[in-house]
Amino acid sequence: MLKGKNVLLCVSGGIAAYKMADVASMLVKQEADVHVCMTKNAEKFITAETFSVLTKNKVYVDVFDENPDDYVNVPHISLGTGADVILVAPASADIIGKIANGIADDMVSTVVLPARCPVLIAPSMNVYMYENPIVQDNLRKLESYGYRIIDPASGHLACGYDGKGKLPSPETLVDEIIFEIASEKDLKGKRVLINAGPTCEAIDPVRYITNHSSGKMGFALAKAASMRGAEVELVTGPVSLDTPIGVNRVDIESAQQMYEEMVKRSSDADIIIMAAAVADYTPVNTADQKIKKHDGDMSIELKRTNDILKTIGCDKKKDQKIIGFSMETENLIENSRKKLDSKNADMICANSLRTPGAGYQVDTNIITLITKEEEINLPLMSKLEAAHSIFNHILEL
Ligand code: CTP
């Protein structure tokens, strides 16, 4: 996703600087052209050679360093102006203070000033330094100028304290870069409402009825929409997945809660996608206490839940696009087309549990997009690629 993108990593002096070797390596594997500049203090924690070996590019530490292959462009200007994205990480209190106040007295604070691209700043320091109102003021100031601050993680800090101030993992930092530049922002200004995961219908305080949905497809859709600049709300049943960057997540358990949260948000949404595996039936009664076993069999009486897609589809607003999913084990196209009509959807993403590489739990999917006019067979692809493909088609609807 980063092929051909020019990523500039600015490393300042903090113990977490060692994590930036992984970040550089992961970006190179994604085929980005990675450049690194560092402060002199950063060199106390990691060497410039580590980065130059990983990136195959010269690493700059001194503002007066020159590029031996290019004496026309001075690196302290051309590094910043040539970047598609800049990540300052770890950003010490010192470098944050300098950038916030336009001080340019080392390589990192200098290259950021002429930049025209998105600049991400990942603070990392002792918890009390981080909480200091001067540092917080500087961060707010940077945000007001359009810099994006990546929230530090909480945990045990190298200084011995526990609290907020850890540099997020290399995976998270790479995700932040991907989020910033990997996609065209063609959903900017659009509000996208998505549901995901299974629902859990309680029988008693111990047991419930659920299904195999992992939530991966819905979360991939939320990630893709957020990467493309949409304002995304994700209503999800119980899943063990991290919330994609920039997504507003609402956790629910039952089909009734999913119904309420979706319906109350639906009128404001431009695009609504129902990827959740909502229970069609729920117990008529939920016992307050654990149901004790008795001799002989037992049965649970079930009643129908509300059909969320049908409710929202039948109340469709002007220009709203409503997309459903359909999971079948037989007659995929015929059954899915019936859902398209009966639920008044604009498109159904149909997948069969019988096709290898499709369905629950796996990271790939094979989807047929069904609209009134056509059927489009998408090949086997990752759920994130499938999500992007679905949005490409929604934009054509
Ligand atoms: N759906 C919904 N509310 C329900 C059940 C399903 O909104 N109570 C939505 C799903 O999120 C999906 C679509 O309807 O987008 C189709 O779901 P699916 O389970 O494939 O089909 P059902 O409509 O439940 O019909 P059946 O179980 O008979 O196949």
Short mmCIF file of C-alpha atoms and ligand atoms in Angstrom, two decimals:
data_model
loop_
_atom_site.label_atom_id
_atom_site.label_comp_id
_atom_site.label_asym_id
_atom_site.label_seq_id
_atom_site.Cartn_x
_atom_site.Cartn_y
_atom_site.Cartn_z
CA MET A 1 0.00 0.00 0.00
CA LEU A 2 2.99 2.31 0.38
CA LYS A 3 4.68 1.49 -2.93
CA GLY A 4 6.56 4.53 -4.20
CA LYS A 5 5.63 6.72 -1.22
CA ASN A 6 8.38 8.85 0.30
CA VAL A 7 8.25 8.43 4.10
CA LEU A 8 10.49 10.55 6.32
CA LEU A 9 11.14 9.26 9.86
CA CYS A 10 12.40 11.89 12.31
CA VAL A 11 13.89 10.28 15.39
CA SER A 12 14.58 12.29 18.54
CA GLY A 13 16.40 11.30 21.71
CA GLY A 14 14.36 8.83 23.74
CA ILE A 15 14.83 5.19 24.71
CA ALA A 16 11.96 4.18 22.38
CA ALA A 17 14.18 5.20 19.42
CA TYR A 18 15.16 1.53 19.14
CA LYS A 19 11.58 0.70 18.02
CA MET A 20 12.08 2.89 14.95
CA ALA A 21 14.39 0.29 13.38
CA ASP A 22 11.36 -2.03 13.16
CA VAL A 23 9.22 0.79 11.78
CA ALA A 24 11.82 1.54 9.07
CA SER A 25 12.12 -2.14 8.20
CA MET A 26 8.33 -2.65 8.00
CA LEU A 27 7.95 0.41 5.76
CA VAL A 28 10.72 -0.82 3.43
CA LYS A 29 8.92 -4.19 3.19
CA GLN A 30 5.81 -2.27 2.08
CA GLU A 31 7.98 -0.80 -0.70
CA ALA A 32 8.09 2.74 0.68
CA ASP A 33 11.16 4.92 -0.02
CA VAL A 34 12.20 5.53 3.60
CA HIS A 35 14.44 8.40 4.71
CA VAL A 36 15.61 9.02 8.25
CA CYS A 37 16.95 12.02 10.08
CA MET A 38 17.85 12.05 13.75
CA THR A 39 18.88 14.41 16.50
CA LYS A 40 22.33 14.03 18.03
CA ASN A 41 20.70 12.73 21.23
CA ALA A 42 18.86 10.03 19.25
CA GLU A 43 22.27 8.67 18.30
CA LYS A 44 22.80 7.83 21.98
CA PHE A 45 20.03 5.21 21.64
CA ILE A 46 20.39 3.91 18.06
CA THR A 47 23.02 4.42 15.37
CA ALA A 48 22.54 6.15 12.04
CA GLU A 49 24.13 3.07 10.41
CA THR A 50 21.22 0.89 11.63
CA PHE A 51 18.82 3.06 9.65
CA SER A 52 21.02 3.48 6.57
CA VAL A 53 21.47 -0.30 6.30
CA LEU A 54 17.71 -0.87 6.64
CA THR A 55 16.60 1.92 4.30
CA LYS A 56 19.52 1.99 1.82
CA ASN A 57 19.41 5.78 2.13
CA LYS A 58 21.84 8.20 3.77
CA VAL A 59 20.77 9.19 7.29
CA TYR A 60 21.07 12.84 8.30
CA VAL A 61 22.02 14.04 11.79
CA ASP A 62 23.73 17.38 11.25
CA VAL A 63 21.86 20.29 9.64
CA PHE A 64 24.96 21.02 7.54
CA ASP A 65 25.25 17.44 6.20
CA GLU A 66 25.17 17.35 2.41
CA ASN A 67 23.86 14.75 0.02
CA PRO A 68 26.94 13.54 -1.94
CA ASP A 69 24.67 12.65 -4.91
CA ASP A 70 22.89 15.99 -5.01
CA TYR A 71 24.62 19.29 -4.20
CA VAL A 72 21.72 21.34 -5.60
CA ASN A 73 19.10 20.46 -3.00
CA VAL A 74 20.13 20.93 0.62
CA PRO A 75 18.91 17.97 2.70
CA HIS A 76 17.53 20.00 5.62
CA ILE A 77 15.00 21.46 3.14
CA SER A 78 14.62 18.74 0.47
CA LEU A 79 14.00 15.91 2.97
CA GLY A 80 10.88 17.65 4.32
CA THR A 81 9.61 19.06 1.02
CA GLY A 82 10.10 15.73 -0.79
CA ALA A 83 8.19 13.60 1.75
CA ASP A 84 4.64 12.29 1.32
CA VAL A 85 4.40 11.92 5.08
CA ILE A 86 6.63 12.66 8.08
CA LEU A 87 6.56 10.72 11.35
CA VAL A 88 8.36 12.30 14.31
CA ALA A 89 8.86 9.37 16.71
CA PRO A 90 9.78 9.13 19.46
CA ALA A 91 8.97 12.83 19.89
CA SER A 92 10.66 14.04 23.09
CA ALA A 93 9.28 16.96 25.12
CA ASP A 94 12.21 18.96 23.75
CA ILE A 95 11.48 18.35 20.05
CA ILE A 96 7.74 18.94 20.61
CA GLY A 97 8.56 22.28 22.25
CA LYS A 98 10.88 23.27 19.41
CA ILE A 99 8.49 22.37 16.59
CA ALA A 100 5.54 24.03 18.37
CA ASN A 101 7.54 27.26 18.62
CA GLY A 102 9.22 27.29 15.22
CA ILE A 103 12.72 26.71 16.61
CA ALA A 104 14.95 25.00 14.05
CA ASP A 105 18.30 24.24 15.65
CA ASP A 106 18.76 20.55 14.85
CA MET A 107 18.03 18.30 11.86
CA VAL A 108 14.60 17.11 13.07
CA SER A 109 13.14 20.48 14.07
CA THR A 110 14.55 21.98 10.85
CA VAL A 111 13.23 19.46 8.27
CA VAL A 112 9.69 19.65 9.65
CA LEU A 113 9.40 23.43 9.10
CA PRO A 114 9.34 23.54 5.26
CA ALA A 115 7.24 20.32 4.92
CA ARG A 116 4.02 20.48 2.89
CA CYS A 117 2.85 16.94 3.71
CA PRO A 118 0.99 15.48 6.73
CA VAL A 119 3.22 15.43 9.84
CA LEU A 120 2.50 12.84 12.55
CA ILE A 121 3.98 13.37 15.99
CA ALA A 122 4.26 10.45 18.43
CA PRO A 123 5.15 11.78 21.92
CA SER A 124 7.12 9.41 24.14
CA MET A 125 8.44 10.35 27.57
CA ASN A 126 7.98 10.00 31.32
CA VAL A 127 4.31 10.20 32.37
CA TYR A 128 4.82 13.35 34.47
CA MET A 129 6.72 15.06 31.66
CA TYR A 130 3.87 14.12 29.32
CA GLU A 131 1.23 15.48 31.73
CA ASN A 132 3.12 18.74 32.27
CA PRO A 133 0.81 21.58 31.14
CA ILE A 134 3.60 23.14 29.07
CA VAL A 135 4.00 19.91 27.03
CA GLN A 136 0.21 19.58 26.76
CA ASP A 137 -0.06 23.21 25.58
CA ASN A 138 2.62 22.58 22.97
CA LEU A 139 0.76 19.47 21.72
CA ARG A 140 -2.51 21.43 21.48
CA LYS A 141 -0.69 24.18 19.62
CA LEU A 142 0.75 21.66 17.15
CA GLU A 143 -2.73 20.21 16.61
CA SER A 144 -4.13 23.68 15.95
CA TYR A 145 -1.50 24.08 13.19
CA GLY A 146 -2.61 20.81 11.56
CA TYR A 147 -0.03 18.38 12.92
CA ARG A 148 -1.58 15.05 13.96
CA ILE A 149 -0.66 13.76 17.42
CA ILE A 150 -0.53 9.98 17.93
CA ASP A 151 -1.66 9.22 21.47
CA PRO A 152 1.07 7.54 23.55
CA ALA A 153 0.28 4.13 25.01
CA SER A 154 0.06 3.43 28.75
CA GLY A 155 2.12 0.89 30.65
CA HIS A 156 5.41 0.41 32.45
CA LEU A 157 7.83 3.09 31.29
CA ALA A 158 11.59 2.67 30.93
CA CYS A 159 12.10 5.37 33.60
CA GLY A 160 10.44 3.03 36.13
CA TYR A 161 7.07 4.80 36.35
CA ASP A 162 3.72 3.40 35.21
CA GLY A 163 1.44 5.57 33.10
CA LYS A 164 0.94 7.23 29.73
CA GLY A 165 4.05 7.95 27.70
CA LYS A 166 5.03 4.78 25.82
CA LEU A 167 5.70 4.97 22.11
CA PRO A 168 2.98 2.82 20.42
CA SER A 169 4.11 -0.44 18.79
CA PRO A 170 5.86 -0.34 15.38
CA GLU A 171 2.73 -1.99 13.87
CA THR A 172 0.55 0.85 15.18
CA LEU A 173 2.95 3.51 13.88
CA VAL A 174 3.03 1.89 10.42
CA ASP A 175 -0.79 1.69 10.49
CA GLU A 176 -0.92 5.42 11.26
CA ILE A 177 1.25 6.13 8.21
CA ILE A 178 -0.88 3.86 6.01
CA PHE A 179 -4.02 5.53 7.34
CA GLU A 180 -2.60 8.95 6.48
CA ILE A 181 -1.36 8.39 2.93
CA ALA A 182 -2.16 4.98 1.46
CA SER A 183 -5.58 5.86 0.07
CA GLU A 184 -7.18 8.61 -1.91
CA LYS A 185 -9.63 10.46 0.40
CA ASP A 186 -12.59 9.84 -1.90
CA LEU A 187 -15.03 9.32 1.00
CA LYS A 188 -14.20 12.66 2.65
CA GLY A 189 -17.35 14.35 3.91
CA LYS A 190 -19.32 11.08 3.88
CA ARG A 191 -20.79 9.58 7.04
CA VAL A 192 -20.54 5.79 7.01
CA LEU A 193 -22.40 3.58 9.47
CA ILE A 194 -21.30 -0.08 9.67
CA ASN A 195 -22.25 -2.99 11.88
CA ALA A 196 -20.08 -6.03 12.52
CA GLY A 197 -19.63 -9.23 14.46
CA PRO A 198 -22.13 -11.60 16.03
CA THR A 199 -24.88 -10.83 18.53
CA CYS A 200 -25.29 -12.74 21.80
CA GLU A 201 -28.80 -13.59 22.94
CA ALA A 202 -28.84 -14.33 26.66
CA ILE A 203 -30.61 -17.46 27.93
CA ASP A 204 -29.59 -16.85 31.53
CA PRO A 205 -26.64 -15.05 33.20
CA VAL A 206 -24.32 -17.89 32.09
CA ARG A 207 -25.44 -19.00 28.61
CA TYR A 208 -26.25 -17.33 25.34
CA ILE A 209 -27.01 -18.08 21.68
CA THR A 210 -24.52 -16.71 19.16
CA ASN A 211 -22.80 -17.56 15.82
CA HIS A 212 -19.32 -17.89 14.31
CA SER A 213 -18.93 -14.32 13.03
CA SER A 214 -15.48 -12.88 13.84
CA GLY A 215 -16.31 -9.29 12.84
CA LYS A 216 -13.29 -9.21 10.49
CA MET A 217 -15.25 -8.16 7.38
CA GLY A 218 -17.09 -5.32 9.17
CA PHE A 219 -13.88 -4.08 10.79
CA ALA A 220 -12.10 -4.19 7.40
CA LEU A 221 -14.92 -2.07 5.95
CA ALA A 222 -14.60 0.42 8.82
CA LYS A 223 -10.83 0.60 8.32
CA ALA A 224 -11.15 1.11 4.56
CA ALA A 225 -13.79 3.83 4.98
CA SER A 226 -11.69 5.63 7.60
CA MET A 227 -8.56 5.41 5.41
CA ARG A 228 -10.56 6.98 2.58
CA GLY A 229 -11.50 9.96 4.72
CA ALA A 230 -15.04 9.06 5.85
CA GLU A 231 -16.48 9.75 9.28
CA VAL A 232 -17.08 6.18 10.46
CA GLU A 233 -19.32 4.73 13.18
CA LEU A 234 -18.98 1.01 13.87
CA VAL A 235 -21.62 -0.79 15.94
CA THR A 236 -20.20 -4.16 16.89
CA GLY A 237 -21.11 -7.30 18.76
CA PRO A 238 -18.52 -8.98 21.02
CA VAL A 239 -15.29 -9.52 19.01
CA SER A 240 -11.60 -9.49 19.84
CA LEU A 241 -10.46 -6.95 17.25
CA ASP A 242 -8.73 -3.59 17.63
CA THR A 243 -10.71 -0.53 16.63
CA PRO A 244 -9.37 0.85 13.31
CA ILE A 245 -7.77 4.31 13.45
CA GLY A 246 -10.26 7.17 13.38
CA VAL A 247 -13.34 4.94 13.86
CA ASN A 248 -15.99 5.67 16.49
CA ARG A 249 -16.86 2.25 17.99
CA VAL A 250 -20.07 1.34 19.82
CA ASP A 251 -20.13 -2.05 21.59
CA ILE A 252 -23.39 -3.96 21.96
CA GLU A 253 -24.36 -7.54 22.81
CA SER A 254 -27.91 -8.40 21.74
CA ALA A 255 -29.80 -8.05 18.45
CA GLN A 256 -32.17 -5.61 20.18
CA GLN A 257 -29.25 -3.39 21.28
CA MET A 258 -27.78 -3.59 17.75
CA TYR A 259 -31.19 -2.58 16.35
CA GLU A 260 -31.50 0.43 18.69
CA GLU A 261 -27.95 1.70 18.10
CA MET A 262 -28.21 1.31 14.30
CA VAL A 263 -31.68 2.81 13.91
CA LYS A 264 -30.87 5.90 15.98
CA ARG A 265 -27.74 6.59 13.90
CA SER A 266 -29.16 5.70 10.49
CA SER A 267 -30.87 8.93 9.45
CA ASP A 268 -27.59 10.90 9.46
CA ALA A 269 -25.56 8.34 7.47
CA ASP A 270 -24.76 8.61 3.76
CA ILE A 271 -23.70 4.95 3.47
CA ILE A 272 -24.94 2.14 5.73
CA ILE A 273 -23.35 -1.32 5.56
CA MET A 274 -24.74 -4.26 7.52
CA ALA A 275 -21.95 -6.78 7.86
CA ALA A 276 -23.13 -8.08 11.26
CA ALA A 277 -24.46 -11.59 11.72
CA VAL A 278 -27.55 -10.57 13.65
CA ALA A 279 -29.48 -13.31 15.43
CA ASP A 280 -32.85 -13.92 13.79
CA TYR A 281 -34.29 -15.35 17.02
CA THR A 282 -33.84 -14.56 20.70
CA PRO A 283 -35.17 -16.34 23.80
CA VAL A 284 -38.70 -15.26 24.77
CA ASN A 285 -37.56 -15.15 28.41
CA THR A 286 -34.10 -14.56 29.85
CA ALA A 287 -33.78 -16.16 33.29
CA ASP A 288 -32.46 -13.90 36.08
CA GLN A 289 -30.68 -16.81 37.73
CA LYS A 290 -28.68 -19.67 36.24
CA ILE A 291 -31.09 -22.33 34.96
CA LYS A 292 -30.49 -25.55 36.90
CA LYS A 293 -30.59 -28.88 35.08
CA HIS A 294 -33.39 -31.37 35.60
CA ASP A 295 -34.00 -34.91 34.45
CA GLY A 296 -35.15 -35.13 30.83
CA ASP A 297 -34.81 -32.73 27.92
CA MET A 298 -35.58 -29.05 27.81
CA SER A 299 -36.43 -26.56 25.09
CA ILE A 300 -36.02 -22.82 24.78
CA GLU A 301 -38.81 -20.81 23.24
CA LEU A 302 -37.53 -18.26 20.74
CA LYS A 303 -39.10 -15.18 19.19
CA ARG A 304 -38.12 -13.23 16.06
CA THR A 305 -35.78 -10.26 16.38
CA ASN A 306 -36.22 -7.07 14.37
CA ASP A 307 -34.69 -7.16 10.91
CA ILE A 308 -32.40 -4.12 11.08
CA LEU A 309 -31.53 -3.98 7.38
CA LYS A 310 -35.19 -4.24 6.40
CA THR A 311 -36.22 -1.53 8.89
CA ILE A 312 -33.54 0.90 7.70
CA GLY A 313 -33.98 -0.11 4.03
CA CYS A 314 -37.72 0.55 4.11
CA ASP A 315 -37.07 3.97 5.68
CA LYS A 316 -34.29 4.87 3.23
CA LYS A 317 -33.48 8.59 3.00
CA LYS A 318 -32.86 10.40 -0.29
CA ASP A 319 -29.34 9.72 -1.67
CA GLN A 320 -28.62 7.20 1.08
CA LYS A 321 -26.86 3.98 -0.01
CA ILE A 322 -27.77 0.84 1.94
CA ILE A 323 -25.67 -2.30 1.61
CA GLY A 324 -26.40 -5.70 3.11
CA PHE A 325 -24.44 -8.91 3.38
CA SER A 326 -25.74 -12.37 2.72
CA MET A 327 -24.26 -15.57 4.02
CA GLU A 328 -25.62 -18.72 2.41
CA THR A 329 -24.79 -22.41 2.22
CA GLU A 330 -26.86 -23.03 -0.96
CA ASN A 331 -28.50 -21.08 -3.81
CA LEU A 332 -26.26 -18.08 -3.05
CA ILE A 333 -27.31 -15.75 -5.87
CA GLU A 334 -31.02 -16.58 -5.86
CA ASN A 335 -31.38 -16.22 -2.07
CA SER A 336 -29.25 -13.07 -1.95
CA ARG A 337 -31.26 -11.42 -4.72
CA LYS A 338 -34.43 -12.04 -2.69
CA LYS A 339 -32.81 -10.17 0.23
CA LEU A 340 -31.89 -7.27 -2.07
CA ASP A 341 -35.60 -6.83 -2.93
CA SER A 342 -37.26 -7.66 0.38
CA LYS A 343 -34.90 -5.43 2.40
CA ASN A 344 -34.85 -2.58 -0.16
CA ALA A 345 -31.04 -2.57 -0.27
CA ASP A 346 -28.95 -0.97 -3.03
CA MET A 347 -26.44 -3.80 -3.03
CA ILE A 348 -25.95 -7.18 -1.37
CA CYS A 349 -22.46 -8.59 -0.79
CA ALA A 350 -23.05 -12.30 -1.06
CA ASN A 351 -20.65 -14.93 0.23
CA SER A 352 -20.98 -18.66 0.56
CA LEU A 353 -19.84 -20.59 3.60
CA ARG A 354 -19.11 -23.49 1.25
CA THR A 355 -16.40 -21.64 -0.76
CA PRO A 356 -12.83 -22.17 0.52
CA GLY A 357 -11.30 -18.80 1.47
CA ALA A 358 -14.68 -17.18 2.20
CA GLY A 359 -16.78 -16.81 5.31
CA TYR A 360 -16.22 -16.56 9.06
CA GLN A 361 -12.91 -16.31 10.92
CA VAL A 362 -10.64 -16.31 7.82
CA ASP A 363 -8.78 -13.17 6.62
CA THR A 364 -9.91 -13.56 3.00
CA ASN A 365 -13.25 -13.47 1.24
CA ILE A 366 -14.84 -14.26 -2.13
CA ILE A 367 -17.80 -11.96 -2.66
CA THR A 368 -20.41 -11.51 -5.37
CA LEU A 369 -21.80 -7.98 -5.46
CA ILE A 370 -25.47 -8.05 -6.39
CA THR A 371 -27.41 -4.98 -7.50
CA LYS A 372 -30.72 -4.68 -9.37
CA GLU A 373 -28.82 -4.47 -12.66
CA GLU A 374 -25.82 -6.75 -12.29
CA GLU A 375 -23.76 -9.36 -10.51
CA ILE A 376 -20.02 -8.77 -10.08
CA ASN A 377 -17.80 -11.65 -8.98
CA LEU A 378 -14.84 -10.40 -6.95
CA PRO A 379 -11.84 -12.77 -6.87
CA LEU A 380 -10.33 -14.22 -3.69
CA MET A 381 -8.79 -11.30 -1.81
CA SER A 382 -8.02 -10.13 1.70
CA LYS A 383 -10.99 -8.73 3.61
CA LEU A 384 -9.38 -5.26 3.49
CA GLU A 385 -9.00 -5.47 -0.31
CA ALA A 386 -12.59 -6.72 -0.56
CA ALA A 387 -13.69 -3.77 1.61
CA HIS A 388 -11.97 -1.29 -0.74
CA SER A 389 -13.55 -3.02 -3.73
CA ILE A 390 -16.99 -2.75 -2.10
CA PHE A 391 -16.49 1.01 -1.57
CA ASN A 392 -15.31 1.43 -5.19
CA HIS A 393 -18.62 -0.07 -6.31
CA ILE A 394 -20.70 1.88 -3.78
CA LEU A 395 -19.24 5.11 -5.22
CA GLU A 396 -20.45 3.99 -8.67
CA LEU A 397 -24.00 3.18 -7.53
N1 CTP B 1 -29.92 -8.67 9.11
C1 CTP B 1 -30.42 -7.68 9.90
N2 CTP B 1 -31.22 -8.00 10.96
C2 CTP B 1 -31.53 -9.29 11.24
C3 CTP B 1 -31.00 -10.32 10.43
C4 CTP B 1 -30.18 -9.98 9.36
O1 CTP B 1 -30.15 -6.50 9.66
N3 CTP B 1 -32.29 -9.56 12.27
C5 CTP B 1 -29.06 -8.28 7.97
C6 CTP B 1 -27.65 -8.82 8.03
O2 CTP B 1 -26.79 -7.91 8.74
C7 CTP B 1 -27.29 -8.91 6.56
C8 CTP B 1 -28.62 -9.22 5.89
O3 CTP B 1 -29.63 -8.84 6.81
O4 CTP B 1 -26.82 -7.69 6.06
C9 CTP B 1 -28.80 -10.67 5.51
O5 CTP B 1 -28.54 -11.48 6.63
P1 CTP B 1 -28.56 -13.07 6.51
O6 CTP B 1 -28.30 -13.65 7.87
O7 CTP B 1 -27.72 -13.52 5.36
O8 CTP B 1 -30.02 -13.36 6.08
P2 CTP B 1 -31.40 -13.23 6.84
O9 CTP B 1 -32.09 -12.00 6.38
O10 CTP B 1 -31.20 -13.35 8.32
O11 CTP B 1 -32.21 -14.46 6.28
P3 CTP B 1 -31.87 -16.03 6.43
O12 CTP B 1 -31.23 -16.19 7.80
O13 CTP B 1 -33.19 -16.68 6.32
O14 CTP B 1 -30.93 -16.38 5.30
#
